[in-house]
Short mmCIF file of C-alpha atoms and ligand atoms in Angstrom, two decimals:
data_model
loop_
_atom_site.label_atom_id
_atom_site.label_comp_id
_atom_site.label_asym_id
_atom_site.label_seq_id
_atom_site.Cartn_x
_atom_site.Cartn_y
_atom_site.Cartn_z
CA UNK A 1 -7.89 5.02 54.48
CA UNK A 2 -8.57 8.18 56.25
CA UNK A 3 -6.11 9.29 58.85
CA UNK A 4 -7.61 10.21 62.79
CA UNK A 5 -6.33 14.02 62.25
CA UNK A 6 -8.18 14.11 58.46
CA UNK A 7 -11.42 12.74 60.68
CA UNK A 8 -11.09 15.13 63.71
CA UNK A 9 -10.13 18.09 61.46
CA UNK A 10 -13.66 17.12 59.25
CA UNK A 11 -15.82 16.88 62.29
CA UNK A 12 -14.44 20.40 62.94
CA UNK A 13 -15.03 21.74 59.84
CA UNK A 14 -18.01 20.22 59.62
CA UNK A 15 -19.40 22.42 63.06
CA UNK A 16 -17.45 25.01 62.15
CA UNK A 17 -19.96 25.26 58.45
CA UNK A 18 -22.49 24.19 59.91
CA UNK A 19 -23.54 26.03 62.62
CA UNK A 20 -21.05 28.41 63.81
CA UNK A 21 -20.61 30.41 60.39
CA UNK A 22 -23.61 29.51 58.75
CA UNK A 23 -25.53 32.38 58.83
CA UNK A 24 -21.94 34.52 58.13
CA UNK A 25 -21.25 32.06 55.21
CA UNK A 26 -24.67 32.64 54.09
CA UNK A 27 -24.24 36.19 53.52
CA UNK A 28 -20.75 36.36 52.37
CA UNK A 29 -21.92 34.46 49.70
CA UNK A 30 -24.96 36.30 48.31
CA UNK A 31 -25.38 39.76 46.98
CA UNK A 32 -25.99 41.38 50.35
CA UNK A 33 -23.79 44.27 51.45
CA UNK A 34 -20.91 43.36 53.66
CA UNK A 35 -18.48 45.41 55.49
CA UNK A 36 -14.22 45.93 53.96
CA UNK A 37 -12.88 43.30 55.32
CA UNK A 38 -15.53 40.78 53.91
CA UNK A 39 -15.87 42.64 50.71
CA UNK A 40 -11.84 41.74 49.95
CA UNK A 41 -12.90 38.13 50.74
CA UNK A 42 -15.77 38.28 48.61
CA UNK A 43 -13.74 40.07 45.47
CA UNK A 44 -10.91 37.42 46.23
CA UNK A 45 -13.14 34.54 45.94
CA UNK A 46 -15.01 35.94 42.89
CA UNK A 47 -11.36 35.97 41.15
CA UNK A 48 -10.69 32.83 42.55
CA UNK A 49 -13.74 31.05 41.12
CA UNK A 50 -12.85 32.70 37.77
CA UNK A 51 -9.91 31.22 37.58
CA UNK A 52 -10.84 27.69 38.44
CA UNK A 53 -13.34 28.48 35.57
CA UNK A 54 -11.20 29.33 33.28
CA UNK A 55 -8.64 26.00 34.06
CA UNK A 56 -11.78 24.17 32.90
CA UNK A 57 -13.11 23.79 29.12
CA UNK A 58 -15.49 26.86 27.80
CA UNK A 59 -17.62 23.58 26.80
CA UNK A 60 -18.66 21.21 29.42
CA UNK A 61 -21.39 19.67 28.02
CA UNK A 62 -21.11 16.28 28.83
CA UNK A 63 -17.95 16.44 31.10
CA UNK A 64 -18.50 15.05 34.89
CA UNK A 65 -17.71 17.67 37.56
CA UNK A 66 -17.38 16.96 41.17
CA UNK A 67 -17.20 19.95 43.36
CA UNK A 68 -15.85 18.90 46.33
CA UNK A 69 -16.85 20.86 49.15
CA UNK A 70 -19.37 23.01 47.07
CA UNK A 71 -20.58 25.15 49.70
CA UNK A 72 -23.55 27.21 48.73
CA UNK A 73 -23.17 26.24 44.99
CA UNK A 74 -21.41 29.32 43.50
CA UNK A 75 -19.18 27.36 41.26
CA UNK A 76 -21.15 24.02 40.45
CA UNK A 77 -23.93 26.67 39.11
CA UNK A 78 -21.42 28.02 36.83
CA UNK A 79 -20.32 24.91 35.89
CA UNK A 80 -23.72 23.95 35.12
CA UNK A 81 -24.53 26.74 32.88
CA UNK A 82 -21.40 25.52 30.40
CA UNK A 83 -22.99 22.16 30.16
CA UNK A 84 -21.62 20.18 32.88
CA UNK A 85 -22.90 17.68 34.96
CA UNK A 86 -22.12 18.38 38.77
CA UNK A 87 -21.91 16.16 41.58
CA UNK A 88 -21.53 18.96 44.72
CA UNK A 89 -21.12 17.43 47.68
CA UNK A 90 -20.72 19.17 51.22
CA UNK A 91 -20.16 18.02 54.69
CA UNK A 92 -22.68 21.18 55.99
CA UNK A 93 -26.10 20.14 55.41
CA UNK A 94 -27.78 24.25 56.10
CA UNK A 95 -25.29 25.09 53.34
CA UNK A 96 -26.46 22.40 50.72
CA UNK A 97 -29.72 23.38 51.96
CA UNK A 98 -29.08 26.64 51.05
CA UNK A 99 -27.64 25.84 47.83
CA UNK A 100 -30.45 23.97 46.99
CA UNK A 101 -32.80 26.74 47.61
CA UNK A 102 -30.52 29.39 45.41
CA UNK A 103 -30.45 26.86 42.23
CA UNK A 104 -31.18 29.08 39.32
CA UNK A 105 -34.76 27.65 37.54
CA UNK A 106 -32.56 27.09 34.46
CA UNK A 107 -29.24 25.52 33.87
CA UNK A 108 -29.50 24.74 30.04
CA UNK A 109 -28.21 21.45 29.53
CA UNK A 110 -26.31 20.98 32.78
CA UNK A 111 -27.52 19.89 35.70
CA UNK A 112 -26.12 19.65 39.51
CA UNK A 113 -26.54 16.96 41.83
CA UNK A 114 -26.59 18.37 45.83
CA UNK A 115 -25.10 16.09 48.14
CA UNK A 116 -24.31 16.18 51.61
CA UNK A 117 -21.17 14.10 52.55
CA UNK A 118 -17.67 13.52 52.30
CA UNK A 119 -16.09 14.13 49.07
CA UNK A 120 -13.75 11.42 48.92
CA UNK A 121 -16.48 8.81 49.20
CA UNK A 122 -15.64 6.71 46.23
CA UNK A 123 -19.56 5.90 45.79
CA UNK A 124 -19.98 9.22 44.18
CA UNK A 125 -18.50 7.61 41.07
CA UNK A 126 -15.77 8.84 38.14
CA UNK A 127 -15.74 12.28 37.15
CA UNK A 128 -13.28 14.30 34.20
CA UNK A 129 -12.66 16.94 36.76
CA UNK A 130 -12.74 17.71 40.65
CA UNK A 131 -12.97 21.09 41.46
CA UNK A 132 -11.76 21.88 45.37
CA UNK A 133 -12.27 25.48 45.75
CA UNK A 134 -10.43 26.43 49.38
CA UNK A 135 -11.87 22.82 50.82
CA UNK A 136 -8.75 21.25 51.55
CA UNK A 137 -6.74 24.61 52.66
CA UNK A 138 -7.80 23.43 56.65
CA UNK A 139 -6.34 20.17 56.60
CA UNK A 140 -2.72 19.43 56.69
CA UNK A 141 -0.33 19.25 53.80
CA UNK A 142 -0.64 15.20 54.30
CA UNK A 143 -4.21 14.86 54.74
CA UNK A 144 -4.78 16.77 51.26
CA UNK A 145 -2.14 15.18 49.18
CA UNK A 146 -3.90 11.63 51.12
CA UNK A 147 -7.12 13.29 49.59
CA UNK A 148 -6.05 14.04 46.41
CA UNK A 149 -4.44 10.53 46.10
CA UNK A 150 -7.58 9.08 46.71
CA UNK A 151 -9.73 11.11 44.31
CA UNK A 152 -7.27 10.80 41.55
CA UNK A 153 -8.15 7.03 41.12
CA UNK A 154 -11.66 8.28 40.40
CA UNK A 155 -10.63 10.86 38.13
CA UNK A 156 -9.92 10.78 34.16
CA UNK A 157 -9.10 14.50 32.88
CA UNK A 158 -7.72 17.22 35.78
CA UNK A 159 -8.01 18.49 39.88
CA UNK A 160 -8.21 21.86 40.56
CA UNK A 161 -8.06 23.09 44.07
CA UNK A 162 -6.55 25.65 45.84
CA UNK A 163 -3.90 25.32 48.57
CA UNK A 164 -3.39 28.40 51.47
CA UNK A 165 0.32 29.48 50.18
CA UNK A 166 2.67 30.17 52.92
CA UNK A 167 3.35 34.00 52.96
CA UNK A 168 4.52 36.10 55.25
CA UNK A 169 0.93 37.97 55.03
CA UNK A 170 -0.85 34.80 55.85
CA UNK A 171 1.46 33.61 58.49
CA UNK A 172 0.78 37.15 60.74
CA UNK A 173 -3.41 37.17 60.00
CA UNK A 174 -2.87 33.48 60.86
CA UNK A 175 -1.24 34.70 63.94
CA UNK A 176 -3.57 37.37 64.65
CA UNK A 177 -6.32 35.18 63.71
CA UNK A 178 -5.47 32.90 67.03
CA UNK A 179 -6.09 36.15 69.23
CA UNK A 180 -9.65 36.19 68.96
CA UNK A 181 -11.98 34.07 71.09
CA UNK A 182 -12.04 30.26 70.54
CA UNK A 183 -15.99 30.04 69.91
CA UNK A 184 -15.37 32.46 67.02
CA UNK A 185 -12.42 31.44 65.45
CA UNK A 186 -12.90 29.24 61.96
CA UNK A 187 -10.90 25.84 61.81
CA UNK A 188 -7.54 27.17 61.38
CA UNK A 189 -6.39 27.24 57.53
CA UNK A 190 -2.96 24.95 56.79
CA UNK A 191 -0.56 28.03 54.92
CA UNK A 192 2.14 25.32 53.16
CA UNK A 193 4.47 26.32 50.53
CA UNK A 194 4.19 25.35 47.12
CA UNK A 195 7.42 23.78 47.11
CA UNK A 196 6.18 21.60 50.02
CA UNK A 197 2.81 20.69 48.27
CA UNK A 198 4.72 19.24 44.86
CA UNK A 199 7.40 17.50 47.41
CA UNK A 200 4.25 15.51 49.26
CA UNK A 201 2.65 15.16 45.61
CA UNK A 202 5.89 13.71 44.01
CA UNK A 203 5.62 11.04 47.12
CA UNK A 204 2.10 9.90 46.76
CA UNK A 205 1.83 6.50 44.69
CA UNK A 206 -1.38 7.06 43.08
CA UNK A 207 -0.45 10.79 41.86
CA UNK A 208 2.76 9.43 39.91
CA UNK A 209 0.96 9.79 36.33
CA UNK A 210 -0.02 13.31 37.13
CA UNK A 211 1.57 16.66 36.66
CA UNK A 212 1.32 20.21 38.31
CA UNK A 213 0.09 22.58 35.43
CA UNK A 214 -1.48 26.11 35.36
CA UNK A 215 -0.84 27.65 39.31
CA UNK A 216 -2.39 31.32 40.05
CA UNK A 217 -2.05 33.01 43.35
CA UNK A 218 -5.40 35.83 44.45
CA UNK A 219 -4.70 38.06 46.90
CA UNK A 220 -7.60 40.36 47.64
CA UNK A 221 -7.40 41.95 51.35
CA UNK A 222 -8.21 39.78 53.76
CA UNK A 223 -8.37 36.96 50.59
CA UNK A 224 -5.16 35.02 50.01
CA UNK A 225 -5.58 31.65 47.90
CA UNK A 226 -3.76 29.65 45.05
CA UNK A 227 -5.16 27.83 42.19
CA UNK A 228 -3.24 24.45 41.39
CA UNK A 229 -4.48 22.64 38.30
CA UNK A 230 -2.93 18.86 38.45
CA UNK A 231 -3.66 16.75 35.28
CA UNK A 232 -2.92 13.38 33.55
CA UNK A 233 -0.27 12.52 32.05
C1 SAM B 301 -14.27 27.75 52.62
S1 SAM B 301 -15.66 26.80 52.20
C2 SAM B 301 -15.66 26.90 50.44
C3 SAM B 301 -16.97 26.49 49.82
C4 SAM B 301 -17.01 26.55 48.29
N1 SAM B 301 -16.04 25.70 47.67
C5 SAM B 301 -16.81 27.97 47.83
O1 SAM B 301 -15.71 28.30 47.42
O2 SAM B 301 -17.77 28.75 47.96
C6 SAM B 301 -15.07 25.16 52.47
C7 SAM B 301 -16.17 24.11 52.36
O3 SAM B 301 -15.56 22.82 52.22
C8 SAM B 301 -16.38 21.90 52.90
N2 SAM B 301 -15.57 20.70 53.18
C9 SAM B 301 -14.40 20.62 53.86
N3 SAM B 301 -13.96 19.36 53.91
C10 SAM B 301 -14.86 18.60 53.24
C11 SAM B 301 -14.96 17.22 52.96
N4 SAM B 301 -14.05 16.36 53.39
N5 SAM B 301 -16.03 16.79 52.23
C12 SAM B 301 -16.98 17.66 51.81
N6 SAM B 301 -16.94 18.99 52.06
C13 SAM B 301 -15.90 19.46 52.77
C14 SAM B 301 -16.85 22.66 54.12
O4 SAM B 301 -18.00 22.09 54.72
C15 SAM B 301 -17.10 24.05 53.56
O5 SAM B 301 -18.43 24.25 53.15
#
């Protein structure tokens, strides 16, 4: 069951991806020069995508990866060149698009699926691992335990995802992030505290046979983001 806010905060998202920050999110994300403030973000979510990396097996070959809210593909192409076979689904069309068009000609044996979607539609199938990489940090600390319920069912091995931790740092850009003009503001991120997370977690039926495991927090600049691997018991 999704929840109204989960819905409305998608459909914003979704706009938000789609058209406002496309072309921004386009660049960000390729080799293109970009000015300080988006070169912290860019060195923050290099580290970031490292890490989620390195919570994963060297060897994928053969493991099932969904990588929910993929973006422009950074990660699922990694993925892919260990062996892995992706699922990457996105609610932004351009940027599957876009992902589409910067798929490497070779994978080796892995292989990556596009989608445009949701990612908790249980159609997509089972997978070892989903791999959130700062999807969920815009919804609310219910609406991503609620989604990480629901994709645990569908899941035999580990999530990884990354929550917005609540610092004093994030809390004032947060701030200062609500002073610019609405039309170019991004949906605001969720900053919760990692205490808070587990509590929800601890409550949620379907996430009883799971544990919290690895946790790494980047801070890069303008980048501030922590890893949160959650496995089987
Ligand atoms: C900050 S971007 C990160 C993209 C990618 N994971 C990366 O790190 O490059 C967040 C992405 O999550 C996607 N997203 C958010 N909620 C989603 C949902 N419910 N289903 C699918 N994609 C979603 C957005 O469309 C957006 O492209």
């Amino acid at each position: 069951m999704l929840s109204a806010a989960y819905q409305l905060r998608r459909g914003q998202i979704e706009n938000y991806f789609d058209r406002v920050a496309a072309d921004a999110w386009a660049r960000l994300t390729s080799d293109a020069p970009v000015g300080g403030i988006r070169a912290t973000v860019r060195a923050g979510r290099d580290a970031m995508r490292a890490t989620l990396l390195e919570y994963l097996p060297q060897d994928l070959r053969g493991r099932r990866i969904l990588d929910a809210g993929c973006g422009t593909g950074a990660f699922a192409v990694e993925a892919a060149r260990r062996g892995a076979h992706v699922t990457a689904i996105d609610l932004s069309p351009t940027l599957i698009q876009l992902a589409r068009d910067r798929l490497p000609q070779r994978l080796g044996v892995g292989e990556i699926l596009f989608t445009v979607g949701d990612m908790l539609d249980p159609s997509l199938g089972r997978f070892d691992h989903v791999v959130a990489m700062d999807s969920l940090i815009h919804y609310r600390v219910g609406d991503t335990v609620a989604a990480l319920a629901q994709l645990a069912v569908r899941v035999d091995r580990s999530l990884l995802f990354t929550f917005a931790p609540r610092t004093k740092l994030l809390t004032a850009m947060h701030a200062a992030g609500r002073l610019f003009p609405r039309a170019n503001r991004a949906p605001s991120i969720e900053p919760v505290s990692e205490k808070t997370l587990l509590r929800h977690m601890d409550a949620a039926p379907t996430l009883a046979n799971w544990n919290a495991g690895r946790t790494r927090r980047i801070s890069r600049g303008f980048y501030i983001s922590q890893a949160l691997e959650v496995v089987r018991a």
